[in-house]
Amino acid sequence: MRVLVQKFGGTSVSSAERRAQVAAKVSEAVQEGYSPVVVVSAIGRSGDPYATDTFINLVKGIAVDSPKREMDLLMSCGEIISGVVLTSTLKNLGLDAVLLTGGQAGIITNNCFGDARIIRVEPKNILNQLEAGRIVVVTGFQGVTEDGQITTLGRGGSDTTAAALGVALNAENIDIYTDVEGIMTADPRIVEDARILDVVTYNEICHLAHQGAKVIHPRAVEIAMQRNIPIRIKCTFSDAPGTLVTCMQPDMGVGTDITGDRTTTGIAHTPNVTQIKVPTLDTPDQLQANKQIFKGMALADISVDFISVQPEGVLFTVPDDLAEKAVKILENLGFKPSSVPGCAKVSVVGAGIAGVPGVMADLVHALSDAGVRILQSADSHTTIWVLVNKEDMISAVQALHNKFLLGT
């Protein structure tokens, strides 16, 4: 049995016309000899009547902090609605389809309501349905705990559902359908000559996704990478080939030349972050002070990023909407933090960055020529990050895209 997992996002199922296009993609897979497992997101986006954010807003006016367990029950409704509608669409076209919730599909999670992690997938029910010749539609973004409590998987959770099912079913491919034609070298709303990447490695797309590229959730890539199952990022509304995510670089053709990894793959960005500086030079015990700072953030469920621990103090970033809370916690611990709100993180990602002289020099050169001030920087073997003022973000992305010749 050739299993193909197809995941369709909220915009793909937002109207009857678009659902017909989805059904055509599913039907085409059947004609090609696949047994499709179709994962769906909630219909539409914020403001649409059945979108997840719309459900959340229903209770915001009643209680600011609704219990997470009950919120998961509410948020799981969006995918159930879209699943029923799509299953009905497929049946209306003469395709034998059945809908399974995350729990019915065997997706078992921990009990971290709102951001649950998949522990395992028990695919027996799906396999039985596939062997009976049915198309299986699965509600994305959700699972159940060991004792049957409904959980949701956090933002981008439908991608994670698709990847987990792909691994559990040993699928040939995991196709992620969205409203763009693939992964691009930068956000096309910012960079006019951004182009679609034909092939990227798991490592590259993980870093692009973590740094702000929103085409696929990084957790989904990490799961698919465990079994080397190819992911294809495609557009519901066109026949473009999209972007292949795999462990291999594209075939460079016949010959004996040795071709290394490309230095840079793309530019990603994350706006609306605040840089926090915590001086520790004058504290009696610097090591203890560092422990207090990060423990305080962890106990408050504040995720910190862009961390730099230096002899004179600690720097890190948090989302703008958590900055005030973070500063108050640090002040209560006896520190004197300062903050720089309205920043953006801009990232240069590429599998070949490590060990290549001149990449940082080119980055600094490009930003200096564009008049962009670097507030902080860091690097890994595949990524260089810079923190800039938010008003400089677009100029920084454009300058770096041009400097590394990503539009050619």
GROMACS .gro file of C-alpha atoms in nm:
model
  408
    1MET     CA    1   0.000   0.000   0.000
    2ARG     CA    2   0.143   0.337  -0.108
    3VAL     CA    3   0.044   0.588   0.157
    4LEU     CA    4   0.050   0.960   0.079
    5VAL     CA    5  -0.018   1.216   0.353
    6GLN     CA    6  -0.174   1.539   0.223
    7LYS     CA    7  -0.219   1.832   0.459
    8PHE     CA    8  -0.438   2.128   0.364
    9GLY     CA    9  -0.426   2.459   0.550
   10GLY     CA   10  -0.713   2.682   0.651
   11THR     CA   11  -0.716   2.892   0.334
   12SER     CA   12  -0.730   2.574   0.123
   13VAL     CA   13  -1.065   2.471   0.276
   14SER     CA   14  -1.216   2.817   0.326
   15SER     CA   15  -1.474   2.806   0.043
   16ALA     CA   16  -1.666   2.555  -0.167
   17GLU     CA   17  -1.457   2.645  -0.472
   18ARG     CA   18  -1.132   2.588  -0.285
   19ARG     CA   19  -1.254   2.264  -0.130
   20ALA     CA   20  -1.330   2.144  -0.483
   21GLN     CA   21  -0.965   2.213  -0.569
   22VAL     CA   22  -0.859   2.016  -0.261
   23ALA     CA   23  -1.082   1.726  -0.365
   24ALA     CA   24  -0.921   1.733  -0.710
   25LYS     CA   25  -0.576   1.697  -0.551
   26VAL     CA   26  -0.697   1.404  -0.341
   27SER     CA   27  -0.865   1.239  -0.641
   28GLU     CA   28  -0.548   1.279  -0.845
   29ALA     CA   29  -0.352   1.099  -0.571
   30VAL     CA   30  -0.599   0.810  -0.581
   31GLN     CA   31  -0.566   0.788  -0.960
   32GLU     CA   32  -0.187   0.771  -0.920
   33GLY     CA   33  -0.224   0.463  -0.701
   34TYR     CA   34  -0.187   0.623  -0.359
   35SER     CA   35  -0.392   0.562  -0.046
   36PRO     CA   36  -0.437   0.921   0.075
   37VAL     CA   37  -0.449   1.030   0.438
   38VAL     CA   38  -0.576   1.388   0.434
   39VAL     CA   39  -0.504   1.620   0.729
   40VAL     CA   40  -0.711   1.938   0.757
   41SER     CA   41  -0.678   2.263   0.947
   42ALA     CA   42  -0.967   2.479   1.069
   43ILE     CA   43  -1.151   2.673   0.800
   44GLY     CA   44  -1.008   3.015   0.719
   45ARG     CA   45  -0.818   3.258   0.938
   46SER     CA   46  -0.891   3.497   1.224
   47GLY     CA   47  -1.230   3.662   1.171
   48ASP     CA   48  -1.372   3.378   0.967
   49PRO     CA   49  -1.664   3.213   1.152
   50TYR     CA   50  -1.500   2.871   1.205
   51ALA     CA   51  -1.135   2.974   1.247
   52THR     CA   52  -0.952   2.880   1.568
   53ASP     CA   53  -0.893   3.243   1.668
   54THR     CA   54  -1.264   3.311   1.626
   55PHE     CA   55  -1.344   3.037   1.877
   56ILE     CA   56  -1.085   3.176   2.118
   57ASN     CA   57  -1.239   3.522   2.096
   58LEU     CA   58  -1.577   3.377   2.194
   59VAL     CA   59  -1.460   3.331   2.551
   60LYS     CA   60  -1.209   3.615   2.583
   61GLY     CA   61  -1.477   3.856   2.696
   62ILE     CA   62  -1.597   3.614   2.961
   63ALA     CA   63  -1.269   3.511   3.121
   64VAL     CA   64  -0.919   3.639   3.053
   65ASP     CA   65  -0.757   3.313   3.166
   66SER     CA   66  -0.990   3.030   3.070
   67PRO     CA   67  -0.877   2.682   3.180
   68LYS     CA   68  -0.643   2.531   2.920
   69ARG     CA   69  -0.824   2.197   2.922
   70GLU     CA   70  -1.154   2.361   2.827
   71MET     CA   71  -0.984   2.584   2.571
   72ASP     CA   72  -0.845   2.275   2.399
   73LEU     CA   73  -1.196   2.133   2.378
   74LEU     CA   74  -1.309   2.456   2.215
   75MET     CA   75  -1.014   2.491   1.978
   76SER     CA   76  -1.045   2.132   1.856
   77CYS     CA   77  -1.387   2.215   1.708
   78GLY     CA   78  -1.244   2.404   1.409
   79GLU     CA   79  -1.071   2.104   1.258
   80ILE     CA   80  -1.372   1.880   1.322
   81ILE     CA   81  -1.594   2.122   1.131
   82SER     CA   82  -1.356   2.147   0.835
   83GLY     CA   83  -1.305   1.768   0.841
   84VAL     CA   84  -1.679   1.701   0.819
   85VAL     CA   85  -1.719   1.954   0.537
   86LEU     CA   86  -1.428   1.814   0.336
   87THR     CA   87  -1.536   1.453   0.390
   88SER     CA   88  -1.882   1.545   0.263
   89THR     CA   89  -1.723   1.716  -0.039
   90LEU     CA   90  -1.525   1.402  -0.123
   91LYS     CA   91  -1.829   1.177  -0.081
   92ASN     CA   92  -2.032   1.405  -0.305
   93LEU     CA   93  -1.776   1.340  -0.579
   94GLY     CA   94  -1.816   0.965  -0.540
   95LEU     CA   95  -1.501   0.914  -0.330
   96ASP     CA   96  -1.531   0.685  -0.029
   97ALA     CA   97  -1.400   0.890   0.262
   98VAL     CA   98  -1.416   0.870   0.639
   99LEU     CA   99  -1.334   1.130   0.905
  100LEU     CA  100  -1.126   1.052   1.214
  101THR     CA  101  -1.049   1.292   1.497
  102GLY     CA  102  -0.694   1.306   1.625
  103GLY     CA  103  -0.781   1.063   1.902
  104GLN     CA  104  -0.961   0.825   1.666
  105ALA     CA  105  -0.655   0.837   1.440
  106GLY     CA  106  -0.442   0.713   1.730
  107ILE     CA  107  -0.250   1.032   1.807
  108ILE     CA  108  -0.147   1.005   2.174
  109THR     CA  109  -0.001   1.314   2.342
  110ASN     CA  110   0.121   1.429   2.679
  111ASN     CA  111  -0.115   1.638   2.896
  112CYS     CA  112   0.036   1.980   2.819
  113PHE     CA  113  -0.292   2.143   2.715
  114GLY     CA  114  -0.252   2.411   2.449
  115ASP     CA  115   0.091   2.293   2.334
  116ALA     CA  116   0.088   1.914   2.366
  117ARG     CA  117   0.363   1.693   2.228
  118ILE     CA  118   0.289   1.370   2.044
  119ILE     CA  119   0.414   1.068   2.240
  120ARG     CA  120   0.324   0.806   1.980
  121VAL     CA  121   0.081   0.725   1.702
  122GLU     CA  122  -0.127   0.405   1.703
  123PRO     CA  123  -0.223   0.380   1.334
  124LYS     CA  124  -0.432   0.061   1.342
  125ASN     CA  125  -0.764   0.241   1.284
  126ILE     CA  126  -0.625   0.439   0.991
  127LEU     CA  127  -0.472   0.127   0.835
  128ASN     CA  128  -0.801  -0.061   0.865
  129GLN     CA  129  -0.983   0.219   0.685
  130LEU     CA  130  -0.716   0.240   0.412
  131GLU     CA  131  -0.725  -0.136   0.359
  132ALA     CA  132  -1.102  -0.106   0.311
  133GLY     CA  133  -1.030   0.133   0.023
  134ARG     CA  134  -1.133   0.454   0.198
  135ILE     CA  135  -0.971   0.795   0.193
  136VAL     CA  136  -0.900   0.886   0.555
  137VAL     CA  137  -0.953   1.249   0.657
  138VAL     CA  138  -0.789   1.334   0.990
  139THR     CA  139  -0.845   1.646   1.199
  140GLY     CA  140  -0.510   1.819   1.241
  141PHE     CA  141  -0.381   2.009   1.544
  142GLN     CA  142  -0.517   1.764   1.802
  143GLY     CA  143  -0.474   1.436   1.985
  144VAL     CA  144  -0.571   1.273   2.313
  145THR     CA  145  -0.389   1.192   2.634
  146GLU     CA  146  -0.349   0.839   2.766
  147ASP     CA  147  -0.673   0.885   2.961
  148GLY     CA  148  -0.869   1.028   2.667
  149GLN     CA  149  -0.847   1.403   2.730
  150ILE     CA  150  -0.853   1.611   2.409
  151THR     CA  151  -0.537   1.818   2.355
  152THR     CA  152  -0.416   2.060   2.090
  153LEU     CA  153  -0.063   2.075   1.950
  154GLY     CA  154   0.002   2.449   1.941
  155ARG     CA  155   0.031   2.681   1.642
  156GLY     CA  156   0.127   2.493   1.329
  157GLY     CA  157  -0.002   2.174   1.489
  158SER     CA  158  -0.166   2.042   1.173
  159ASP     CA  159   0.177   2.025   1.008
  160THR     CA  160   0.294   1.823   1.308
  161THR     CA  161  -0.007   1.591   1.273
  162ALA     CA  162   0.077   1.529   0.907
  163ALA     CA  163   0.441   1.454   0.982
  164ALA     CA  164   0.361   1.221   1.271
  165LEU     CA  165   0.112   1.027   1.058
  166GLY     CA  166   0.362   1.014   0.772
  167VAL     CA  167   0.620   0.854   1.000
  168ALA     CA  168   0.372   0.613   1.164
  169LEU     CA  169   0.233   0.500   0.828
  170ASN     CA  170   0.570   0.493   0.651
  171ALA     CA  171   0.428   0.726   0.385
  172GLU     CA  172   0.607   0.779   0.055
  173ASN     CA  173   0.569   1.156   0.088
  174ILE     CA  174   0.415   1.421   0.310
  175ASP     CA  175   0.258   1.695   0.097
  176ILE     CA  176   0.192   2.024   0.276
  177TYR     CA  177  -0.052   2.231   0.070
  178THR     CA  178  -0.075   2.602   0.135
  179ASP     CA  179  -0.153   2.925  -0.052
  180VAL     CA  180   0.203   2.980  -0.177
  181GLU     CA  181   0.392   2.782  -0.440
  182GLY     CA  182   0.681   2.673  -0.219
  183ILE     CA  183   0.948   2.790   0.019
  184MET     CA  184   1.105   3.116  -0.091
  185THR     CA  185   1.443   3.274  -0.034
  186ALA     CA  186   1.272   3.555   0.160
  187ASP     CA  187   0.926   3.693   0.225
  188PRO     CA  188   0.801   3.805  -0.120
  189ARG     CA  189   0.603   4.086   0.045
  190ILE     CA  190   0.939   4.237   0.143
  191VAL     CA  191   1.175   4.120  -0.133
  192GLU     CA  192   1.045   4.156  -0.489
  193ASP     CA  193   1.296   3.916  -0.644
  194ALA     CA  194   1.252   3.641  -0.385
  195ARG     CA  195   1.242   3.307  -0.564
  196ILE     CA  196   1.108   2.961  -0.491
  197LEU     CA  197   1.361   2.705  -0.375
  198ASP     CA  198   1.336   2.376  -0.566
  199VAL     CA  199   1.503   2.171  -0.291
  200VAL     CA  200   1.608   2.240   0.067
  201THR     CA  201   1.748   2.013   0.334
  202TYR     CA  202   1.564   1.930   0.655
  203ASN     CA  203   1.828   2.123   0.844
  204GLU     CA  204   1.789   2.436   0.633
  205ILE     CA  205   1.409   2.446   0.649
  206CYS     CA  206   1.414   2.380   1.025
  207HIS     CA  207   1.630   2.686   1.074
  208LEU     CA  208   1.428   2.898   0.832
  209ALA     CA  209   1.107   2.797   1.010
  210HIS     CA  210   1.250   2.860   1.357
  211GLN     CA  211   1.368   3.204   1.246
  212GLY     CA  212   1.033   3.324   1.115
  213ALA     CA  213   0.952   3.155   0.783
  214LYS     CA  214   0.591   3.044   0.831
  215VAL     CA  215   0.539   2.794   0.548
  216ILE     CA  216   0.585   2.487   0.772
  217HIS     CA  217   0.620   2.426   1.144
  218PRO     CA  218   0.975   2.323   1.245
  219ARG     CA  219   0.847   2.047   1.473
  220ALA     CA  220   0.690   1.879   1.170
  221VAL     CA  221   1.021   1.885   0.984
  222GLU     CA  222   1.204   1.738   1.283
  223ILE     CA  223   0.956   1.447   1.297
  224ALA     CA  224   0.974   1.370   0.923
  225MET     CA  225   1.353   1.386   0.939
  226GLN     CA  226   1.355   1.090   1.182
  227ARG     CA  227   1.258   0.857   0.895
  228ASN     CA  228   1.387   1.063   0.602
  229ILE     CA  229   1.035   1.096   0.462
  230PRO     CA  230   1.035   1.365   0.192
  231ILE     CA  231   0.813   1.669   0.248
  232ARG     CA  232   0.676   1.860  -0.048
  233ILE     CA  233   0.553   2.217   0.004
  234LYS     CA  234   0.296   2.282  -0.268
  235CYS     CA  235   0.016   2.521  -0.360
  236THR     CA  236  -0.345   2.402  -0.352
  237PHE     CA  237  -0.439   2.638  -0.630
  238SER     CA  238  -0.175   2.555  -0.891
  239ASP     CA  239   0.017   2.263  -1.039
  240ALA     CA  240   0.359   2.411  -0.958
  241PRO     CA  241   0.604   2.145  -0.834
  242GLY     CA  242   0.672   2.336  -0.512
  243THR     CA  243   0.970   2.278  -0.284
  244LEU     CA  244   1.107   1.937  -0.189
  245VAL     CA  245   1.241   1.904   0.165
  246THR     CA  246   1.479   1.612   0.197
  247CYS     CA  247   1.811   1.503   0.342
  248MET     CA  248   1.984   1.548   0.005
  249GLN     CA  249   2.086   1.850  -0.199
  250PRO     CA  250   1.957   1.862  -0.560
  251ASP     CA  251   2.127   1.647  -0.824
  252MET     CA  252   2.405   1.856  -0.974
  253GLY     CA  253   2.422   1.649  -1.292
  254VAL     CA  254   2.677   1.414  -1.442
  255GLY     CA  255   3.047   1.471  -1.378
  256THR     CA  256   3.326   1.435  -1.129
  257ASP     CA  257   3.317   1.784  -0.975
  258ILE     CA  258   3.271   1.795  -0.599
  259THR     CA  259   3.002   2.047  -0.511
  260GLY     CA  260   2.970   2.168  -0.153
  261ASP     CA  261   2.660   2.293   0.022
  262ARG     CA  262   2.539   2.633  -0.095
  263THR     CA  263   2.654   2.898   0.148
  264THR     CA  264   2.317   3.066   0.197
  265THR     CA  265   1.964   2.941   0.136
  266GLY     CA  266   1.736   3.219   0.255
  267ILE     CA  267   1.669   3.517   0.477
  268ALA     CA  268   1.411   3.494   0.756
  269HIS     CA  269   1.285   3.755   0.999
  270THR     CA  270   1.094   3.780   1.326
  271PRO     CA  271   0.950   4.121   1.420
  272ASN     CA  272   0.813   4.252   1.751
  273VAL     CA  273   1.077   4.143   1.997
  274THR     CA  274   1.232   4.331   2.288
  275GLN     CA  275   1.596   4.315   2.387
  276ILE     CA  276   1.652   4.297   2.763
  277LYS     CA  277   1.986   4.375   2.923
  278VAL     CA  278   2.057   4.267   3.281
  279PRO     CA  279   2.382   4.402   3.432
  280THR     CA  280   2.548   4.150   3.665
  281LEU     CA  281   2.903   4.285   3.698
  282ASP     CA  282   2.837   4.435   4.042
  283THR     CA  283   2.642   4.142   4.184
  284PRO     CA  284   2.808   3.951   4.471
  285ASP     CA  285   2.782   3.618   4.290
  286GLN     CA  286   2.759   3.638   3.911
  287LEU     CA  287   2.703   3.267   3.862
  288GLN     CA  288   2.412   3.270   4.103
  289ALA     CA  289   2.275   3.585   3.938
  290ASN     CA  290   2.274   3.415   3.597
  291LYS     CA  291   2.086   3.119   3.743
  292GLN     CA  292   1.828   3.350   3.902
  293ILE     CA  293   1.766   3.540   3.579
  294PHE     CA  294   1.684   3.237   3.366
  295LYS     CA  295   1.503   3.049   3.641
  296GLY     CA  296   1.281   3.354   3.692
  297MET     CA  297   1.191   3.359   3.323
  298ALA     CA  298   1.127   2.984   3.316
  299LEU     CA  299   0.898   2.990   3.621
  300ALA     CA  300   0.695   3.264   3.452
  301ASP     CA  301   0.665   3.058   3.129
  302ILE     CA  302   0.856   3.324   2.936
  303SER     CA  303   1.057   3.178   2.650
  304VAL     CA  304   1.380   3.370   2.596
  305ASP     CA  305   1.574   3.390   2.272
  306PHE     CA  306   1.895   3.537   2.134
  307ILE     CA  307   2.074   3.469   2.463
  308SER     CA  308   2.417   3.616   2.531
  309VAL     CA  309   2.585   3.565   2.870
  310GLN     CA  310   2.881   3.800   2.912
  311PRO     CA  311   3.107   3.899   3.204
  312GLU     CA  312   2.929   4.233   3.234
  313GLY     CA  313   2.576   4.099   3.210
  314VAL     CA  314   2.309   3.898   3.032
  315LEU     CA  315   2.126   3.986   2.711
  316PHE     CA  316   1.824   3.811   2.566
  317THR     CA  317   1.505   3.883   2.376
  318VAL     CA  318   1.139   3.816   2.450
  319PRO     CA  319   0.823   3.893   2.250
  320ASP     CA  320   0.717   4.256   2.287
  321ASP     CA  321   0.395   4.159   2.465
  322LEU     CA  322   0.590   3.978   2.740
  323ALA     CA  323   0.860   4.240   2.790
  324GLU     CA  324   0.688   4.434   3.069
  325LYS     CA  325   0.623   4.113   3.263
  326ALA     CA  326   0.984   4.001   3.220
  327VAL     CA  327   1.123   4.335   3.339
  328LYS     CA  328   0.902   4.334   3.651
  329ILE     CA  329   1.014   3.983   3.744
  330LEU     CA  330   1.379   4.082   3.710
  331GLU     CA  331   1.324   4.394   3.920
  332ASN     CA  332   1.153   4.187   4.189
  333LEU     CA  333   1.461   3.964   4.193
  334GLY     CA  334   1.675   4.270   4.268
  335PHE     CA  335   1.818   4.335   3.921
  336LYS     CA  336   1.817   4.662   3.727
  337PRO     CA  337   1.725   4.558   3.373
  338SER     CA  338   1.692   4.787   3.075
  339SER     CA  339   1.499   4.711   2.760
  340VAL     CA  340   1.497   4.805   2.393
  341PRO     CA  341   1.146   4.747   2.257
  342GLY     CA  342   1.045   4.727   1.894
  343CYS     CA  343   1.329   4.514   1.761
  344ALA     CA  344   1.344   4.246   1.492
  345LYS     CA  345   1.561   3.939   1.444
  346VAL     CA  346   1.694   3.888   1.092
  347SER     CA  347   1.856   3.555   1.006
  348VAL     CA  348   2.080   3.434   0.725
  349VAL     CA  349   2.035   3.058   0.686
  350GLY     CA  350   2.244   2.815   0.485
  351ALA     CA  351   2.389   2.468   0.524
  352GLY     CA  352   2.727   2.588   0.399
  353ILE     CA  353   2.785   2.883   0.633
  354ALA     CA  354   3.009   2.694   0.876
  355GLY     CA  355   3.378   2.735   0.810
  356VAL     CA  356   3.336   2.969   0.512
  357PRO     CA  357   3.549   3.282   0.557
  358GLY     CA  358   3.388   3.614   0.478
  359VAL     CA  359   3.020   3.539   0.539
  360MET     CA  360   3.004   3.760   0.848
  361ALA     CA  361   3.210   4.025   0.672
  362ASP     CA  362   2.962   4.028   0.383
  363LEU     CA  363   2.671   4.051   0.626
  364VAL     CA  364   2.819   4.345   0.816
  365HIS     CA  365   2.917   4.514   0.489
  366ALA     CA  366   2.564   4.484   0.350
  367LEU     CA  367   2.394   4.615   0.664
  368SER     CA  368   2.642   4.900   0.705
  369ASP     CA  369   2.586   5.013   0.346
  370ALA     CA  370   2.210   5.002   0.409
  371GLY     CA  371   2.247   5.214   0.725
  372VAL     CA  372   2.126   4.934   0.951
  373ARG     CA  373   2.265   4.926   1.304
  374ILE     CA  374   2.332   4.582   1.453
  375LEU     CA  375   2.219   4.565   1.817
  376GLN     CA  376   2.333   4.207   1.878
  377SER     CA  377   2.456   3.909   1.679
  378ALA     CA  378   2.506   3.535   1.715
  379ASP     CA  379   2.579   3.240   1.489
  380SER     CA  380   2.564   2.864   1.455
  381HIS     CA  381   2.688   2.625   1.187
  382THR     CA  382   2.384   2.702   0.968
  383THR     CA  383   2.258   3.044   1.079
  384ILE     CA  384   2.379   3.396   1.155
  385TRP     CA  385   2.135   3.609   1.353
  386VAL     CA  386   2.135   3.985   1.392
  387LEU     CA  387   1.906   4.196   1.606
  388VAL     CA  388   1.807   4.529   1.452
  389ASN     CA  389   1.553   4.801   1.516
  390LYS     CA  390   1.213   4.705   1.375
  391GLU     CA  391   1.209   5.004   1.142
  392ASP     CA  392   1.529   4.870   0.983
  393MET     CA  393   1.398   4.515   0.937
  394ILE     CA  394   1.280   4.547   0.576
  395SER     CA  395   1.600   4.725   0.469
  396ALA     CA  396   1.807   4.455   0.642
  397VAL     CA  397   1.624   4.166   0.474
  398GLN     CA  398   1.647   4.330   0.132
  399ALA     CA  399   2.016   4.418   0.173
  400LEU     CA  400   2.113   4.067   0.280
  401HIS     CA  401   1.904   3.902   0.007
  402ASN     CA  402   2.087   4.114  -0.250
  403LYS     CA  403   2.432   4.068  -0.095
  404PHE     CA  404   2.409   3.688  -0.098
  405LEU     CA  405   2.266   3.683  -0.453
  406LEU     CA  406   1.957   3.489  -0.350
  407GLY     CA  407   1.741   3.636  -0.624
  408THR     CA  408   1.952   3.487  -0.903
   0.00000   0.00000   0.00000
